[in-house]
């Protein structure tokens, strides 16, 4: 049915094969949840690192053998299988035939809202690709998927571990909302310290990045990457909002917001396909600008703090990013006018941008530098017993 929808008979077997990954991943869900609840993140991350490396090696090998898109399928299946096997190896829990009706009733409502929220979120994230493939064409899907991977996948890899860490941490302090608010703001500010300069810088050097890293044949992806960088920046600042709401037992509120997000995002994609893949990206960015502030307001209300406290905490990082942009924009124009090779331009702009942002943080966001030193400073050794 999916192959018929796209008008591409060759993708039927690809969909059938990759769907096995859902079953494989599901077999490790309980083990993962137990490790998260026990805050055994070292095991979780070692497992993810190993699975990612195995998946990458498999995908590259299959690609080099000339099997084309089967490399993507092989990468995903190898990563899912490795992850699940390792989860079973590092956790003692095994399923049994015992069933607890009390546990089901106690957790059913909360779990139902969480499941519905996840379902709507995944559907909304993938709907754009489905509509582009159906109404614009397969080549446009490739451009949009590449831009999405460049922007969103790296931050998804960062967000995943952070969400796993902070959800049980927030849950353990859910009686102290002021403490949750403080930790949430500080953690989001550190995320912003990475996301703001990285994505703003990518907008500025997108042409050089695509030519050097991806190759000139992906030149059409440049404007899409620049537009989606805006989306990625706003979404990065919402990384921990869902975990706060769940820790405060606001699963129903989160579900209702995601339903609102789904309707707005779906409408944006449906409108955007009338102007090809670039139209989809622009409409997606507009919908993000409309919807995501609502998520922030909901989170601050749940915590009982003013929304400007959250916005103000990011002011210093935003100013440091603006300083970086003010340095990079004329430098890029000067390097282009001097016909400097793209690879050299990219290296110079990345180094200069990093230095400019660091200087901007020292001037306009000293609290961020203090927080970073606090995070990176090794724990002091315990005093010797007297």
Short mmCIF file of C-alpha atoms in Angstrom, two decimals:
data_model
loop_
_atom_site.label_atom_id
_atom_site.label_comp_id
_atom_site.label_asym_id
_atom_site.label_seq_id
_atom_site.Cartn_x
_atom_site.Cartn_y
_atom_site.Cartn_z
CA UNK A 1 0.00 0.00 0.00
CA UNK A 2 2.84 2.42 0.78
CA UNK A 3 4.57 1.56 -2.47
CA UNK A 4 1.34 2.29 -4.35
CA UNK A 5 0.93 5.57 -2.45
CA UNK A 6 4.35 6.74 -3.59
CA UNK A 7 4.03 5.18 -7.03
CA UNK A 8 7.36 3.39 -6.46
CA UNK A 9 6.96 -0.44 -6.52
CA UNK A 10 10.63 -0.95 -5.55
CA UNK A 11 10.14 0.49 -2.06
CA UNK A 12 7.61 -2.17 -0.98
CA UNK A 13 10.26 -4.68 0.14
CA UNK A 14 12.21 -1.87 1.85
CA UNK A 15 9.21 -0.93 3.99
CA UNK A 16 8.52 -4.57 4.79
CA UNK A 17 12.11 -5.17 5.91
CA UNK A 18 12.54 -2.00 7.97
CA UNK A 19 9.26 -2.65 9.81
CA UNK A 20 10.92 -5.62 11.51
CA UNK A 21 12.86 -3.04 13.51
CA UNK A 22 9.70 -2.04 15.38
CA UNK A 23 9.26 -5.57 16.70
CA UNK A 24 12.94 -5.92 17.60
CA UNK A 25 13.02 -2.58 19.43
CA UNK A 26 9.81 -3.34 21.32
CA UNK A 27 11.40 -6.42 22.87
CA UNK A 28 13.81 -4.21 24.83
CA UNK A 29 11.38 -1.50 25.94
CA UNK A 30 10.83 -2.78 29.48
CA UNK A 31 14.53 -3.33 30.12
CA UNK A 32 15.26 0.21 28.97
CA UNK A 33 12.54 1.64 31.21
CA UNK A 34 13.95 -0.20 34.22
CA UNK A 35 17.47 1.12 33.56
CA UNK A 36 16.10 4.67 33.23
CA UNK A 37 14.12 4.37 36.46
CA UNK A 38 17.24 3.11 38.25
CA UNK A 39 19.26 5.95 36.60
CA UNK A 40 21.86 3.54 35.20
CA UNK A 41 22.75 5.80 32.34
CA UNK A 42 26.28 4.55 31.82
CA UNK A 43 24.92 1.17 30.76
CA UNK A 44 22.30 2.80 28.55
CA UNK A 45 24.78 5.02 26.75
CA UNK A 46 27.42 2.32 26.28
CA UNK A 47 24.67 0.20 24.78
CA UNK A 48 23.60 3.03 22.45
CA UNK A 49 27.16 3.84 21.40
CA UNK A 50 27.85 0.19 20.58
CA UNK A 51 24.57 -0.18 18.67
CA UNK A 52 25.24 3.01 16.70
CA UNK A 53 28.72 1.85 15.71
CA UNK A 54 27.45 -1.59 14.65
CA UNK A 55 24.64 0.03 12.65
CA UNK A 56 27.02 2.45 10.96
CA UNK A 57 29.46 -0.31 10.04
CA UNK A 58 26.63 -2.44 8.65
CA UNK A 59 25.16 0.40 6.62
CA UNK A 60 28.50 1.42 5.13
CA UNK A 61 29.34 -2.19 4.27
CA UNK A 62 26.00 -2.78 2.54
CA UNK A 63 26.37 0.51 0.64
CA UNK A 64 29.89 -0.35 -0.53
CA UNK A 65 28.58 -3.70 -1.76
CA UNK A 66 26.28 -1.80 -4.11
CA UNK A 67 22.89 -2.53 -2.55
CA UNK A 68 21.74 1.10 -2.59
CA UNK A 69 18.87 1.94 -0.22
CA UNK A 70 19.17 -1.45 1.48
CA UNK A 71 22.14 0.12 3.28
CA UNK A 72 19.71 2.32 5.25
CA UNK A 73 17.55 -0.68 6.11
CA UNK A 74 20.58 -2.70 7.16
CA UNK A 75 21.86 0.13 9.33
CA UNK A 76 18.55 0.51 11.17
CA UNK A 77 17.99 -3.22 11.70
CA UNK A 78 21.56 -3.80 12.89
CA UNK A 79 21.33 -0.92 15.35
CA UNK A 80 17.93 -2.04 16.70
CA UNK A 81 19.03 -5.68 17.07
CA UNK A 82 22.31 -4.79 18.78
CA UNK A 83 20.54 -2.41 21.16
CA UNK A 84 17.91 -4.97 22.16
CA UNK A 85 20.39 -7.81 22.64
CA UNK A 86 22.59 -5.63 24.85
CA UNK A 87 19.59 -4.51 26.92
CA UNK A 88 18.74 -8.15 27.62
CA UNK A 89 22.36 -8.82 28.55
CA UNK A 90 22.72 -5.96 31.06
CA UNK A 91 19.36 -6.27 32.84
CA UNK A 92 18.22 -9.30 34.88
CA UNK A 93 14.48 -8.75 34.29
CA UNK A 94 12.70 -11.34 32.15
CA UNK A 95 9.00 -11.49 31.22
CA UNK A 96 6.78 -14.04 32.92
CA UNK A 97 3.19 -15.25 32.72
CA UNK A 98 2.18 -13.25 35.80
CA UNK A 99 -0.22 -10.40 35.17
CA UNK A 100 -1.24 -7.61 37.56
CA UNK A 101 -4.59 -6.00 36.99
CA UNK A 102 -3.90 -3.48 39.76
CA UNK A 103 -0.73 -2.27 38.02
CA UNK A 104 -2.59 -1.94 34.75
CA UNK A 105 -5.35 0.13 36.34
CA UNK A 106 -2.85 2.29 38.24
CA UNK A 107 -0.66 3.01 35.22
CA UNK A 108 -3.21 2.70 32.43
CA UNK A 109 -4.41 6.30 32.33
CA UNK A 110 -0.93 7.82 32.48
CA UNK A 111 0.50 5.30 30.00
CA UNK A 112 -2.43 5.80 27.64
CA UNK A 113 -1.82 9.53 27.40
CA UNK A 114 1.93 9.00 26.96
CA UNK A 115 1.31 6.45 24.21
CA UNK A 116 -1.14 8.77 22.44
CA UNK A 117 1.28 11.68 22.70
CA UNK A 118 4.12 9.63 21.22
CA UNK A 119 1.88 8.33 18.44
CA UNK A 120 0.78 11.82 17.43
CA UNK A 121 4.32 13.17 17.64
CA UNK A 122 5.80 10.47 15.41
CA UNK A 123 2.93 10.80 12.94
CA UNK A 124 3.40 14.56 12.76
CA UNK A 125 7.17 14.28 12.27
CA UNK A 126 6.82 11.86 9.36
CA UNK A 127 3.79 13.33 7.66
CA UNK A 128 5.82 15.94 5.81
CA UNK A 129 7.90 13.27 4.11
CA UNK A 130 4.79 11.32 3.13
CA UNK A 131 3.13 14.37 1.57
CA UNK A 132 6.30 15.47 -0.23
CA UNK A 133 6.77 11.99 -1.68
CA UNK A 134 3.18 11.84 -2.87
CA UNK A 135 2.73 15.34 -4.30
CA UNK A 136 6.22 16.65 -5.09
CA UNK A 137 8.32 13.58 -5.93
CA UNK A 138 11.00 11.20 -4.71
CA UNK A 139 13.88 13.62 -5.39
CA UNK A 140 12.26 16.22 -3.15
CA UNK A 141 11.94 13.61 -0.38
CA UNK A 142 15.69 13.07 -0.57
CA UNK A 143 16.42 16.80 -0.24
CA UNK A 144 14.01 17.24 2.68
CA UNK A 145 15.24 14.09 4.44
CA UNK A 146 18.86 15.15 4.06
CA UNK A 147 18.18 18.61 5.47
CA UNK A 148 16.18 17.09 8.34
CA UNK A 149 19.01 14.68 9.16
CA UNK A 150 21.62 17.44 9.13
CA UNK A 151 19.57 19.64 11.47
CA UNK A 152 17.40 17.46 13.68
CA UNK A 153 19.17 14.11 14.03
CA UNK A 154 22.29 15.42 15.84
CA UNK A 155 20.15 17.23 18.40
CA UNK A 156 17.88 14.21 18.74
CA UNK A 157 20.97 12.20 19.71
CA UNK A 158 21.74 14.84 22.33
CA UNK A 159 18.14 15.21 23.50
CA UNK A 160 17.54 11.49 24.00
CA UNK A 161 20.11 10.96 26.77
CA UNK A 162 19.17 14.27 28.40
CA UNK A 163 15.50 13.30 28.50
CA UNK A 164 16.36 9.90 29.95
CA UNK A 165 18.45 11.53 32.68
CA UNK A 166 16.12 14.36 33.63
CA UNK A 167 12.77 12.55 33.64
CA UNK A 168 13.56 10.29 36.63
CA UNK A 169 15.45 13.17 38.25
CA UNK A 170 12.46 15.52 37.91
CA UNK A 171 10.14 12.75 39.11
CA UNK A 172 12.13 12.34 42.31
CA UNK A 173 11.81 16.05 43.13
CA UNK A 174 8.20 16.55 41.94
CA UNK A 175 7.18 17.87 45.35
CA UNK A 176 9.57 20.82 44.94
CA UNK A 177 8.50 22.73 41.83
CA UNK A 178 10.90 25.60 42.43
CA UNK A 179 13.81 23.17 42.37
CA UNK A 180 12.54 21.56 39.16
CA UNK A 181 12.17 25.03 37.61
CA UNK A 182 15.73 25.97 38.55
CA UNK A 183 17.21 22.75 37.14
CA UNK A 184 15.07 22.96 33.99
CA UNK A 185 16.14 26.54 33.26
CA UNK A 186 19.82 25.86 33.89
CA UNK A 187 19.81 22.71 31.76
CA UNK A 188 17.97 24.43 28.91
CA UNK A 189 20.46 27.29 29.02
CA UNK A 190 23.30 24.82 28.55
CA UNK A 191 21.43 23.25 25.63
CA UNK A 192 21.01 26.74 24.16
CA UNK A 193 24.75 27.32 24.50
CA UNK A 194 25.23 24.51 21.98
CA UNK A 195 22.14 24.91 19.80
CA UNK A 196 22.07 28.68 19.27
CA UNK A 197 25.60 29.17 17.93
CA UNK A 198 25.68 25.86 16.06
CA UNK A 199 22.43 26.36 14.17
CA UNK A 200 22.86 30.09 13.63
CA UNK A 201 26.35 29.41 12.34
CA UNK A 202 25.00 26.69 10.04
CA UNK A 203 22.58 29.18 8.49
CA UNK A 204 25.52 31.47 7.71
CA UNK A 205 27.88 28.79 6.33
CA UNK A 206 25.24 26.53 4.77
CA UNK A 207 26.57 26.92 1.22
CA UNK A 208 30.14 26.09 2.21
CA UNK A 209 28.99 23.24 4.46
CA UNK A 210 26.93 21.57 1.73
CA UNK A 211 29.64 21.93 -0.92
CA UNK A 212 32.45 20.61 1.31
CA UNK A 213 30.68 18.01 3.45
CA UNK A 214 27.80 16.78 1.29
CA UNK A 215 28.99 17.57 -2.22
CA UNK A 216 27.82 20.02 -4.90
CA UNK A 217 25.02 17.72 -6.11
CA UNK A 218 23.13 18.58 -2.89
CA UNK A 219 23.17 22.33 -3.59
CA UNK A 220 19.35 22.35 -3.66
CA UNK A 221 19.38 21.44 0.04
CA UNK A 222 21.03 24.72 1.09
CA UNK A 223 17.85 26.83 1.53
CA UNK A 224 16.04 23.89 3.15
CA UNK A 225 18.85 23.46 5.68
CA UNK A 226 18.78 27.17 6.46
CA UNK A 227 15.02 27.14 7.05
CA UNK A 228 15.03 23.95 9.12
CA UNK A 229 17.91 25.29 11.23
CA UNK A 230 15.38 27.79 12.57
CA UNK A 231 13.01 24.93 13.38
CA UNK A 232 15.78 22.95 15.06
CA UNK A 233 16.79 25.92 17.21
CA UNK A 234 13.29 26.47 18.58
CA UNK A 235 12.75 22.76 19.16
CA UNK A 236 16.10 22.37 20.93
CA UNK A 237 14.94 24.88 23.55
CA UNK A 238 11.90 22.65 24.25
CA UNK A 239 13.99 19.52 24.86
CA UNK A 240 13.03 19.01 28.51
CA UNK A 241 9.53 20.52 28.57
CA UNK A 242 7.80 17.18 28.10
CA UNK A 243 9.84 15.59 30.88
CA UNK A 244 8.82 18.37 33.27
CA UNK A 245 5.13 17.89 32.48
CA UNK A 246 5.32 14.11 32.84
CA UNK A 247 7.21 14.38 36.13
CA UNK A 248 4.42 16.65 37.41
CA UNK A 249 1.84 14.06 36.33
CA UNK A 250 0.57 16.30 33.51
CA UNK A 251 0.45 13.56 30.87
CA UNK A 252 -3.06 14.61 29.86
CA UNK A 253 -1.91 18.21 29.36
CA UNK A 254 1.03 17.03 27.23
CA UNK A 255 -1.29 14.86 25.13
CA UNK A 256 -3.65 17.77 24.50
CA UNK A 257 -0.78 20.03 23.47
CA UNK A 258 0.59 17.38 21.09
CA UNK A 259 -2.86 17.02 19.51
CA UNK A 260 -2.84 20.80 18.93
CA UNK A 261 0.72 20.58 17.56
CA UNK A 262 -0.30 17.72 15.24
CA UNK A 263 -3.22 19.65 13.76
CA UNK A 264 -1.16 22.79 13.15
CA UNK A 265 1.84 20.89 11.75
CA UNK A 266 -0.31 18.72 9.50
CA UNK A 267 -2.06 21.80 8.14
CA UNK A 268 1.31 23.46 7.50
CA UNK A 269 2.58 20.46 5.53
CA UNK A 270 -0.64 20.24 3.52
CA UNK A 271 -0.40 23.91 2.59
CA UNK A 272 3.35 23.81 1.93
CA UNK A 273 3.27 21.09 -0.74
CA UNK A 274 1.66 23.59 -3.11
CA UNK A 275 5.08 25.34 -3.30
CA UNK A 276 7.32 22.26 -3.48
CA UNK A 277 9.74 21.17 -0.77
CA UNK A 278 10.81 24.72 0.06
CA UNK A 279 7.19 25.63 0.69
CA UNK A 280 6.89 22.71 3.09
CA UNK A 281 9.97 23.87 4.99
CA UNK A 282 8.72 27.47 5.23
CA UNK A 283 5.25 26.43 6.42
CA UNK A 284 6.81 24.03 8.94
CA UNK A 285 8.96 26.85 10.29
CA UNK A 286 5.95 29.16 10.61
CA UNK A 287 3.93 26.50 12.41
CA UNK A 288 6.85 25.89 14.78
CA UNK A 289 7.00 29.59 15.60
CA UNK A 290 3.27 29.52 16.40
CA UNK A 291 3.14 26.28 18.38
CA UNK A 292 6.34 25.95 20.41
CA UNK A 293 5.88 29.09 22.54
CA UNK A 294 2.60 27.54 23.68
CA UNK A 295 4.56 24.54 25.00
CA UNK A 296 6.82 26.89 26.97
CA UNK A 297 3.86 28.73 28.47
CA UNK A 298 2.22 25.44 29.50
CA UNK A 299 5.44 24.29 31.17
CA UNK A 300 6.01 27.52 33.09
CA UNK A 301 2.40 27.51 34.30
CA UNK A 302 2.75 23.92 35.48
CA UNK A 303 5.83 25.00 37.45
CA UNK A 304 4.17 28.15 38.75
CA UNK A 305 6.80 30.56 37.39
CA UNK A 306 6.51 33.53 34.98
CA UNK A 307 7.38 32.74 31.37
CA UNK A 308 9.76 35.72 31.26
CA UNK A 309 11.96 34.03 33.83
CA UNK A 310 12.63 31.31 31.25
CA UNK A 311 13.02 33.74 28.34
CA UNK A 312 15.31 36.02 30.34
CA UNK A 313 17.61 33.13 31.25
CA UNK A 314 18.46 32.73 27.56
CA UNK A 315 19.14 36.41 26.92
CA UNK A 316 22.90 36.22 27.45
CA UNK A 317 23.35 33.26 25.11
CA UNK A 318 21.22 34.99 22.47
CA UNK A 319 23.36 38.13 22.70
CA UNK A 320 26.58 36.11 22.42
CA UNK A 321 25.12 34.38 19.34
CA UNK A 322 24.26 37.77 17.82
CA UNK A 323 27.86 38.89 18.36
CA UNK A 324 29.06 35.75 16.59
CA UNK A 325 26.72 36.37 13.64
CA UNK A 326 27.85 40.00 13.39
CA UNK A 327 31.44 38.79 13.04
CA UNK A 328 30.74 35.92 10.62
CA UNK A 329 28.51 37.65 8.07
CA UNK A 330 31.01 40.26 6.81
CA UNK A 331 33.84 37.74 7.08
CA UNK A 332 31.97 35.30 4.84
CA UNK A 333 31.35 38.01 2.26
CA UNK A 334 35.02 39.02 2.32
CA UNK A 335 36.23 35.42 1.91
CA UNK A 336 33.80 34.82 -0.96
CA UNK A 337 34.87 38.03 -2.69
CA UNK A 338 38.51 36.95 -2.37
CA UNK A 339 37.70 33.60 -4.09
CA UNK A 340 38.96 31.59 -1.13
CA UNK A 341 38.20 27.84 -1.63
CA UNK A 342 35.05 26.64 0.12
CA UNK A 343 36.90 24.20 2.39
CA UNK A 344 39.20 26.96 3.64
CA UNK A 345 36.22 29.31 4.07
CA UNK A 346 34.41 26.71 6.16
CA UNK A 347 37.41 26.08 8.39
CA UNK A 348 38.06 29.80 8.94
CA UNK A 349 34.41 30.60 9.64
CA UNK A 350 33.97 27.73 12.10
CA UNK A 351 37.12 28.68 14.03
CA UNK A 352 36.25 32.38 14.01
CA UNK A 353 32.64 31.71 15.00
CA UNK A 354 33.71 29.54 17.93
CA UNK A 355 36.09 32.22 19.18
CA UNK A 356 33.54 35.01 18.71
CA UNK A 357 30.83 33.11 20.58
CA UNK A 358 33.18 32.26 23.46
CA UNK A 359 34.15 35.94 23.72
CA UNK A 360 30.48 36.93 23.57
CA UNK A 361 29.66 34.56 26.42
CA UNK A 362 32.44 36.05 28.56
CA UNK A 363 31.02 39.54 27.96
CA UNK A 364 27.24 38.98 27.83
CA UNK A 365 26.63 35.57 29.46
CA UNK A 366 29.10 35.05 32.33
CA UNK A 367 26.48 32.94 34.14
CA UNK A 368 26.72 30.37 31.34
CA UNK A 369 30.48 30.14 31.68
CA UNK A 370 30.13 29.66 35.43
CA UNK A 371 27.54 26.95 34.87
CA UNK A 372 29.74 25.21 32.33
CA UNK A 373 32.72 25.25 34.69
CA UNK A 374 30.48 23.85 37.40
CA UNK A 375 29.37 20.99 35.16
CA UNK A 376 32.87 20.17 33.94
CA UNK A 377 34.65 20.57 37.28
CA UNK A 378 35.54 17.15 38.72
CA UNK A 379 34.01 16.28 42.07
CA UNK A 380 36.19 17.11 45.01
CA UNK A 381 37.61 14.04 46.75
CA UNK A 382 35.93 13.06 49.99
CA UNK A 383 37.87 14.16 53.11
CA UNK A 384 39.92 11.48 54.84
CA UNK A 385 38.38 10.13 58.04
CA UNK A 386 39.83 11.63 61.19
#
